PDB file of N, CA, C and O in Angstrom:
ATOM      1  N   MET E   1       7.130  84.057 278.346  1.00 73.00           N
ATOM      2  CA  MET E   1       5.942  83.645 277.464  1.00 73.00           C
ATOM      3  C   MET E   1       6.846  83.011 276.105  1.00 73.00           C
ATOM      4  O   MET E   1       7.365  83.760 275.123  1.00 73.00           O
ATOM      5  N   SER E   2       6.063  81.980 275.827  1.00 77.00           N
ATOM      6  CA  SER E   2       6.641  81.313 274.262  1.00 77.00           C
ATOM      7  C   SER E   2       5.082  80.612 273.793  1.00 77.00           C
ATOM      8  O   SER E   2       4.058  80.657 274.110  1.00 77.00           O
ATOM      9  N   ASN E   3       4.943  80.360 272.533  1.00 79.00           N
ATOM     10  CA  ASN E   3       3.581  79.869 271.934  1.00 79.00           C
ATOM     11  C   ASN E   3       4.107  78.554 272.223  1.00 79.00           C
ATOM     12  O   ASN E   3       2.510  77.953 272.287  1.00 79.00           O
ATOM     13  N   LYS E   4       4.369  78.267 272.890  1.00 76.00           N
ATOM     14  CA  LYS E   4       4.188  76.697 274.239  1.00 76.00           C
ATOM     15  C   LYS E   4       3.288  76.896 274.939  1.00 76.00           C
ATOM     16  O   LYS E   4       2.369  75.855 275.513  1.00 76.00           O
ATOM     17  N   THR E   5       3.151  77.965 275.808  1.00 80.00           N
ATOM     18  CA  THR E   5       2.316  78.052 276.818  1.00 80.00           C
ATOM     19  C   THR E   5       1.301  79.575 276.424  1.00 80.00           C
ATOM     20  O   THR E   5       0.574  78.933 277.163  1.00 80.00           O
ATOM     21  N   HIS E   6       1.313  80.503 275.264  1.00 80.00           N
ATOM     22  CA  HIS E   6       0.496  81.242 275.222  1.00 80.00           C
ATOM     23  C   HIS E   6      -0.389  80.579 273.474  1.00 80.00           C
ATOM     24  O   HIS E   6       0.251  80.618 272.855  1.00 80.00           O
ATOM     25  N   TYR E   7      -1.689  81.003 273.687  1.00 77.00           N
ATOM     26  CA  TYR E   7      -2.441  80.782 272.060  1.00 77.00           C
ATOM     27  C   TYR E   7      -3.502  81.169 272.370  1.00 77.00           C
ATOM     28  O   TYR E   7      -4.019  81.538 273.020  1.00 77.00           O
ATOM     29  N   SER E   8      -4.008  81.135 271.320  1.00 82.00           N
ATOM     30  CA  SER E   8      -5.073  81.702 270.691  1.00 82.00           C
ATOM     31  C   SER E   8      -6.303  81.036 270.934  1.00 82.00           C
ATOM     32  O   SER E   8      -6.419  80.465 269.512  1.00 82.00           O
ATOM     33  N   PRO E   9      -7.260  80.721 271.589  1.00 84.00           N
ATOM     34  CA  PRO E   9      -8.757  79.632 271.376  1.00 84.00           C
ATOM     35  C   PRO E   9      -8.975  79.799 269.862  1.00 84.00           C
ATOM     36  O   PRO E   9      -9.532  79.296 268.911  1.00 84.00           O
ATOM     37  N   ALA E  10      -9.243  81.295 269.595  1.00 83.00           N
ATOM     38  CA  ALA E  10     -10.639  82.094 268.539  1.00 83.00           C
ATOM     39  C   ALA E  10      -9.059  81.394 267.284  1.00 83.00           C
ATOM     40  O   ALA E  10      -9.658  81.146 265.933  1.00 83.00           O
ATOM     41  N   ASP E  11      -7.743  81.780 267.002  1.00 82.00           N
ATOM     42  CA  ASP E  11      -7.063  81.093 266.192  1.00 82.00           C
ATOM     43  C   ASP E  11      -5.341  80.748 266.457  1.00 82.00           C
ATOM     44  O   ASP E  11      -4.332  81.335 266.977  1.00 82.00           O
ATOM     45  N   PRO E  12      -5.423  79.323 266.555  1.00 82.00           N
ATOM     46  CA  PRO E  12      -4.511  78.797 267.316  1.00 82.00           C
ATOM     47  C   PRO E  12      -3.450  78.898 266.593  1.00 82.00           C
ATOM     48  O   PRO E  12      -2.667  77.985 267.336  1.00 82.00           O
ATOM     49  N   GLU E  13      -3.483  78.639 265.001  1.00 84.00           N
ATOM     50  CA  GLU E  13      -1.885  78.941 264.396  1.00 84.00           C
ATOM     51  C   GLU E  13      -1.417  80.256 264.467  1.00 84.00           C
ATOM     52  O   GLU E  13      -0.664  80.399 263.650  1.00 84.00           O
ATOM     53  N   ALA E  14      -1.704  81.254 265.053  1.00 86.00           N
ATOM     54  CA  ALA E  14      -1.743  82.725 265.099  1.00 86.00           C
ATOM     55  C   ALA E  14      -0.224  82.581 266.847  1.00 86.00           C
ATOM     56  O   ALA E  14      -0.385  81.520 266.840  1.00 86.00           O
ATOM     57  N   ARG E  15       1.094  83.223 266.321  1.00 86.00           N
ATOM     58  CA  ARG E  15       1.959  83.169 266.957  1.00 86.00           C
ATOM     59  C   ARG E  15       2.409  84.183 267.313  1.00 86.00           C
ATOM     60  O   ARG E  15       2.176  85.532 267.107  1.00 86.00           O
ATOM     61  N   ILE E  16       3.045  84.312 268.450  1.00 86.00           N
ATOM     62  CA  ILE E  16       3.913  85.439 269.430  1.00 86.00           C
ATOM     63  C   ILE E  16       4.767  85.783 268.533  1.00 86.00           C
ATOM     64  O   ILE E  16       5.881  85.266 268.181  1.00 86.00           O
ATOM     65  N   SER E  17       4.893  87.013 268.382  1.00 84.00           N
ATOM     66  CA  SER E  17       5.696  87.784 267.779  1.00 84.00           C
ATOM     67  C   SER E  17       6.507  88.669 268.506  1.00 84.00           C
ATOM     68  O   SER E  17       4.970  90.241 269.334  1.00 84.00           O
ATOM     69  N   THR E  18       7.275  89.808 268.547  1.00 82.00           N
ATOM     70  CA  THR E  18       7.645  90.474 268.835  1.00 82.00           C
ATOM     71  C   THR E  18       8.635  91.680 267.531  1.00 82.00           C
ATOM     72  O   THR E  18       9.301  91.566 266.918  1.00 82.00           O
ATOM     73  N   LYS E  19       8.645  93.103 268.026  1.00 83.00           N
ATOM     74  CA  LYS E  19       9.282  94.215 267.190  1.00 83.00           C
ATOM     75  C   LYS E  19       9.671  94.945 268.292  1.00 83.00           C
ATOM     76  O   LYS E  19       9.003  95.165 269.476  1.00 83.00           O
ATOM     77  N   PRO E  20      11.445  95.606 267.824  1.00 89.00           N
ATOM     78  CA  PRO E  20      11.195  96.621 268.959  1.00 89.00           C
ATOM     79  C   PRO E  20      10.764  97.961 269.084  1.00 89.00           C
ATOM     80  O   PRO E  20      10.403  98.040 268.087  1.00 89.00           O
ATOM     81  N   GLY E  21      10.100  97.860 270.319  1.00 91.00           N
ATOM     82  CA  GLY E  21       9.577  98.905 270.744  1.00 91.00           C
ATOM     83  C   GLY E  21       7.809  98.584 270.926  1.00 91.00           C
ATOM     84  O   GLY E  21       7.692  99.647 270.838  1.00 91.00           O
ATOM     85  N   LYS E  22       7.563  96.988 270.486  1.00 87.00           N
ATOM     86  CA  LYS E  22       6.581  97.032 270.262  1.00 87.00           C
ATOM     87  C   LYS E  22       6.023  95.833 271.510  1.00 87.00           C
ATOM     88  O   LYS E  22       7.199  94.912 271.560  1.00 87.00           O
ATOM     89  N   ALA E  23       5.220  95.969 271.891  1.00 87.00           N
ATOM     90  CA  ALA E  23       4.397  94.667 272.845  1.00 87.00           C
ATOM     91  C   ALA E  23       4.202  93.029 272.215  1.00 87.00           C
ATOM     92  O   ALA E  23       4.494  93.413 270.575  1.00 87.00           O
ATOM     93  N   ARG E  24       4.489  92.464 272.925  1.00 84.00           N
ATOM     94  CA  ARG E  24       4.610  90.388 272.161  1.00 84.00           C
ATOM     95  C   ARG E  24       3.219  90.900 271.732  1.00 84.00           C
ATOM     96  O   ARG E  24       2.241  91.278 272.507  1.00 84.00           O
ATOM     97  N   ALA E  25       2.773  90.216 270.448  1.00 84.00           N
ATOM     98  CA  ALA E  25       0.906  89.784 269.994  1.00 84.00           C
ATOM     99  C   ALA E  25       0.908  88.740 269.450  1.00 84.00           C
ATOM    100  O   ALA E  25       2.284  88.077 268.567  1.00 84.00           O
ATOM    101  N   LEU E  26      -0.142  87.935 269.488  1.00 86.00           N
ATOM    102  CA  LEU E  26      -0.270  86.860 268.541  1.00 86.00           C
ATOM    103  C   LEU E  26      -0.413  87.247 267.129  1.00 86.00           C
ATOM    104  O   LEU E  26      -1.328  88.123 266.842  1.00 86.00           O
ATOM    105  N   ASN E  27       0.433  87.100 266.124  1.00 84.00           N
ATOM    106  CA  ASN E  27       0.340  87.674 264.728  1.00 84.00           C
ATOM    107  C   ASN E  27       0.651  86.447 264.135  1.00 84.00           C
ATOM    108  O   ASN E  27       0.923  85.607 264.324  1.00 84.00           O
ATOM    109  N   TYR E  28       0.622  86.967 262.318  1.00 84.00           N
ATOM    110  CA  TYR E  28       0.541  86.114 261.325  1.00 84.00           C
ATOM    111  C   TYR E  28       2.431  87.198 260.511  1.00 84.00           C
ATOM    112  O   TYR E  28       2.022  88.206 260.689  1.00 84.00           O
ATOM    113  N   LEU E  29       2.991  86.828 260.008  1.00 84.00           N
ATOM    114  CA  LEU E  29       3.525  87.582 258.607  1.00 84.00           C
ATOM    115  C   LEU E  29       3.459  87.107 257.673  1.00 84.00           C
ATOM    116  O   LEU E  29       3.036  86.333 256.935  1.00 84.00           O
ATOM    117  N   CYS E  30       3.429  88.842 257.018  1.00 87.00           N
ATOM    118  CA  CYS E  30       2.810  88.934 255.839  1.00 87.00           C
ATOM    119  C   CYS E  30       3.642  89.438 254.891  1.00 87.00           C
ATOM    120  O   CYS E  30       4.385  90.495 254.356  1.00 87.00           O
ATOM    121  N   SER E  31       3.391  88.633 253.204  1.00 92.00           N
ATOM    122  CA  SER E  31       4.008  88.899 252.911  1.00 92.00           C
ATOM    123  C   SER E  31       3.060  90.027 251.244  1.00 92.00           C
ATOM    124  O   SER E  31       2.190  88.999 250.860  1.00 92.00           O
ATOM    125  N   MET E  32       3.176  90.821 250.529  1.00 94.00           N
ATOM    126  CA  MET E  32       2.446  91.087 249.448  1.00 94.00           C
ATOM    127  C   MET E  32       3.586  91.555 248.299  1.00 94.00           C
ATOM    128  O   MET E  32       4.620  92.071 248.475  1.00 94.00           O
ATOM    129  N   ALA E  33       3.207  90.773 246.990  1.00 96.00           N
ATOM    130  CA  ALA E  33       3.923  91.409 245.798  1.00 96.00           C
ATOM    131  C   ALA E  33       2.474  92.552 245.419  1.00 96.00           C
ATOM    132  O   ALA E  33       1.378  91.883 245.143  1.00 96.00           O
ATOM    133  N   VAL E  34       3.358  93.954 244.308  1.00 96.00           N
ATOM    134  CA  VAL E  34       2.220  94.401 243.679  1.00 96.00           C
ATOM    135  C   VAL E  34       2.685  94.736 242.827  1.00 96.00           C
ATOM    136  O   VAL E  34       4.176  95.304 243.042  1.00 96.00           O
ATOM    137  N   ASP E  35       2.044  95.315 241.856  1.00 95.00           N
ATOM    138  CA  ASP E  35       2.431  95.234 240.713  1.00 95.00           C
ATOM    139  C   ASP E  35       2.725  96.616 240.405  1.00 95.00           C
ATOM    140  O   ASP E  35       1.902  97.870 240.668  1.00 95.00           O
ATOM    141  N   ASP E  36       4.082  97.430 240.168  1.00 94.00           N
ATOM    142  CA  ASP E  36       4.166  98.772 240.531  1.00 94.00           C
ATOM    143  C   ASP E  36       3.719 100.080 239.276  1.00 94.00           C
ATOM    144  O   ASP E  36       3.158 100.954 239.715  1.00 94.00           O
ATOM    145  N   GLY E  37       3.468  98.877 238.026  1.00 95.00           N
ATOM    146  CA  GLY E  37       2.555  99.991 236.736  1.00 95.00           C
ATOM    147  C   GLY E  37       1.045 100.119 237.274  1.00 95.00           C
ATOM    148  O   GLY E  37       0.751 101.209 236.578  1.00 95.00           O
ATOM    149  N   THR E  38       0.380  98.793 237.661  1.00 96.00           N
ATOM    150  CA  THR E  38      -0.912  99.114 237.672  1.00 96.00           C
ATOM    151  C   THR E  38      -1.595  99.094 239.385  1.00 96.00           C
ATOM    152  O   THR E  38      -2.564  99.550 239.821  1.00 96.00           O
ATOM    153  N   GLY E  39      -0.658  99.092 240.083  1.00 95.00           N
ATOM    154  CA  GLY E  39      -1.123  99.035 241.309  1.00 95.00           C
ATOM    155  C   GLY E  39      -1.878  97.427 241.855  1.00 95.00           C
ATOM    156  O   GLY E  39      -2.794  97.434 243.108  1.00 95.00           O
ATOM    157  N   VAL E  40      -1.736  96.573 240.601  1.00 97.00           N
ATOM    158  CA  VAL E  40      -2.786  95.723 241.563  1.00 97.00           C
ATOM    159  C   VAL E  40      -1.623  94.746 242.112  1.00 97.00           C
ATOM    160  O   VAL E  40      -0.275  94.198 241.945  1.00 97.00           O
ATOM    161  N   ILE E  41      -2.289  93.718 243.148  1.00 96.00           N
ATOM    162  CA  ILE E  41      -1.726  93.270 244.131  1.00 96.00           C
ATOM    163  C   ILE E  41      -1.418  91.695 243.336  1.00 96.00           C
ATOM    164  O   ILE E  41      -2.919  91.415 243.163  1.00 96.00           O
ATOM    165  N   SER E  42      -0.435  91.274 243.624  1.00 96.00           N
ATOM    166  CA  SER E  42      -0.181  90.115 242.244  1.00 96.00           C
ATOM    167  C   SER E  42       0.106  88.779 243.375  1.00 96.00           C
ATOM    168  O   SER E  42      -0.613  87.462 242.646  1.00 96.00           O
ATOM    169  N   HIS E  43       0.179  89.236 244.389  1.00 96.00           N
ATOM    170  CA  HIS E  43       0.125  87.448 245.245  1.00 96.00           C
ATOM    171  C   HIS E  43       0.006  88.379 246.920  1.00 96.00           C
ATOM    172  O   HIS E  43       0.834  89.556 247.145  1.00 96.00           O
ATOM    173  N   MET E  44      -0.670  87.342 247.857  1.00 95.00           N
ATOM    174  CA  MET E  44      -0.239  87.803 249.093  1.00 95.00           C
ATOM    175  C   MET E  44      -0.037  86.295 249.536  1.00 95.00           C
ATOM    176  O   MET E  44      -0.046  85.455 248.819  1.00 95.00           O
ATOM    177  N   GLN E  45       0.741  86.512 251.040  1.00 91.00           N
ATOM    178  CA  GLN E  45       1.008  85.222 251.705  1.00 91.00           C
ATOM    179  C   GLN E  45       1.316  85.622 252.951  1.00 91.00           C
ATOM    180  O   GLN E  45       1.791  86.504 253.294  1.00 91.00           O
ATOM    181  N   ALA E  46       1.006  84.436 254.323  1.00 88.00           N
ATOM    182  CA  ALA E  46       0.656  85.244 255.366  1.00 88.00           C
ATOM    183  C   ALA E  46       1.429  83.404 255.790  1.00 88.00           C
ATOM    184  O   ALA E  46       1.163  81.815 255.019  1.00 88.00           O
ATOM    185  N   ASP E  47       2.754  83.294 256.684  1.00 83.00           N
ATOM    186  CA  ASP E  47       3.302  82.618 257.063  1.00 83.00           C
ATOM    187  C   ASP E  47       3.339  82.707 258.787  1.00 83.00           C
ATOM    188  O   ASP E  47       2.875  84.028 259.186  1.00 83.00           O
ATOM    189  N   PHE E  48       3.877  81.394 259.800  1.00 80.00           N
ATOM    190  CA  PHE E  48       3.717  81.639 260.105  1.00 80.00           C
ATOM    191  C   PHE E  48       4.903  83.163 261.201  1.00 80.00           C
ATOM    192  O   PHE E  48       6.052  83.350 261.024  1.00 80.00           O
ATOM    193  N   ALA E  49       4.910  83.497 261.997  1.00 78.00           N
ATOM    194  CA  ALA E  49       5.373  84.603 262.788  1.00 78.00           C
ATOM    195  C   ALA E  49       5.999  84.508 263.526  1.00 78.00           C
ATOM    196  O   ALA E  49       7.019  84.716 264.119  1.00 78.00           O
ATOM    197  N   ASP E  50       6.285  83.110 264.282  1.00 65.00           N
ATOM    198  CA  ASP E  50       7.365  82.797 265.024  1.00 65.00           C
ATOM    199  C   ASP E  50       8.946  82.547 264.398  1.00 65.00           C
ATOM    200  O   ASP E  50      10.109  82.502 265.175  1.00 65.00           O
TER     201      ASP E  50
END
């Protein structure tokens, strides 16, 4: 199973990723920064999960 042979026609930029104990899936890698004092999300970023 690789990103060269598997893709999502609905979301062609999603990539295959895996975590120990989890099944492989088409995903994105998401990062979030939150201000601890106010709880406000100050930044969101999505990257390829490969």
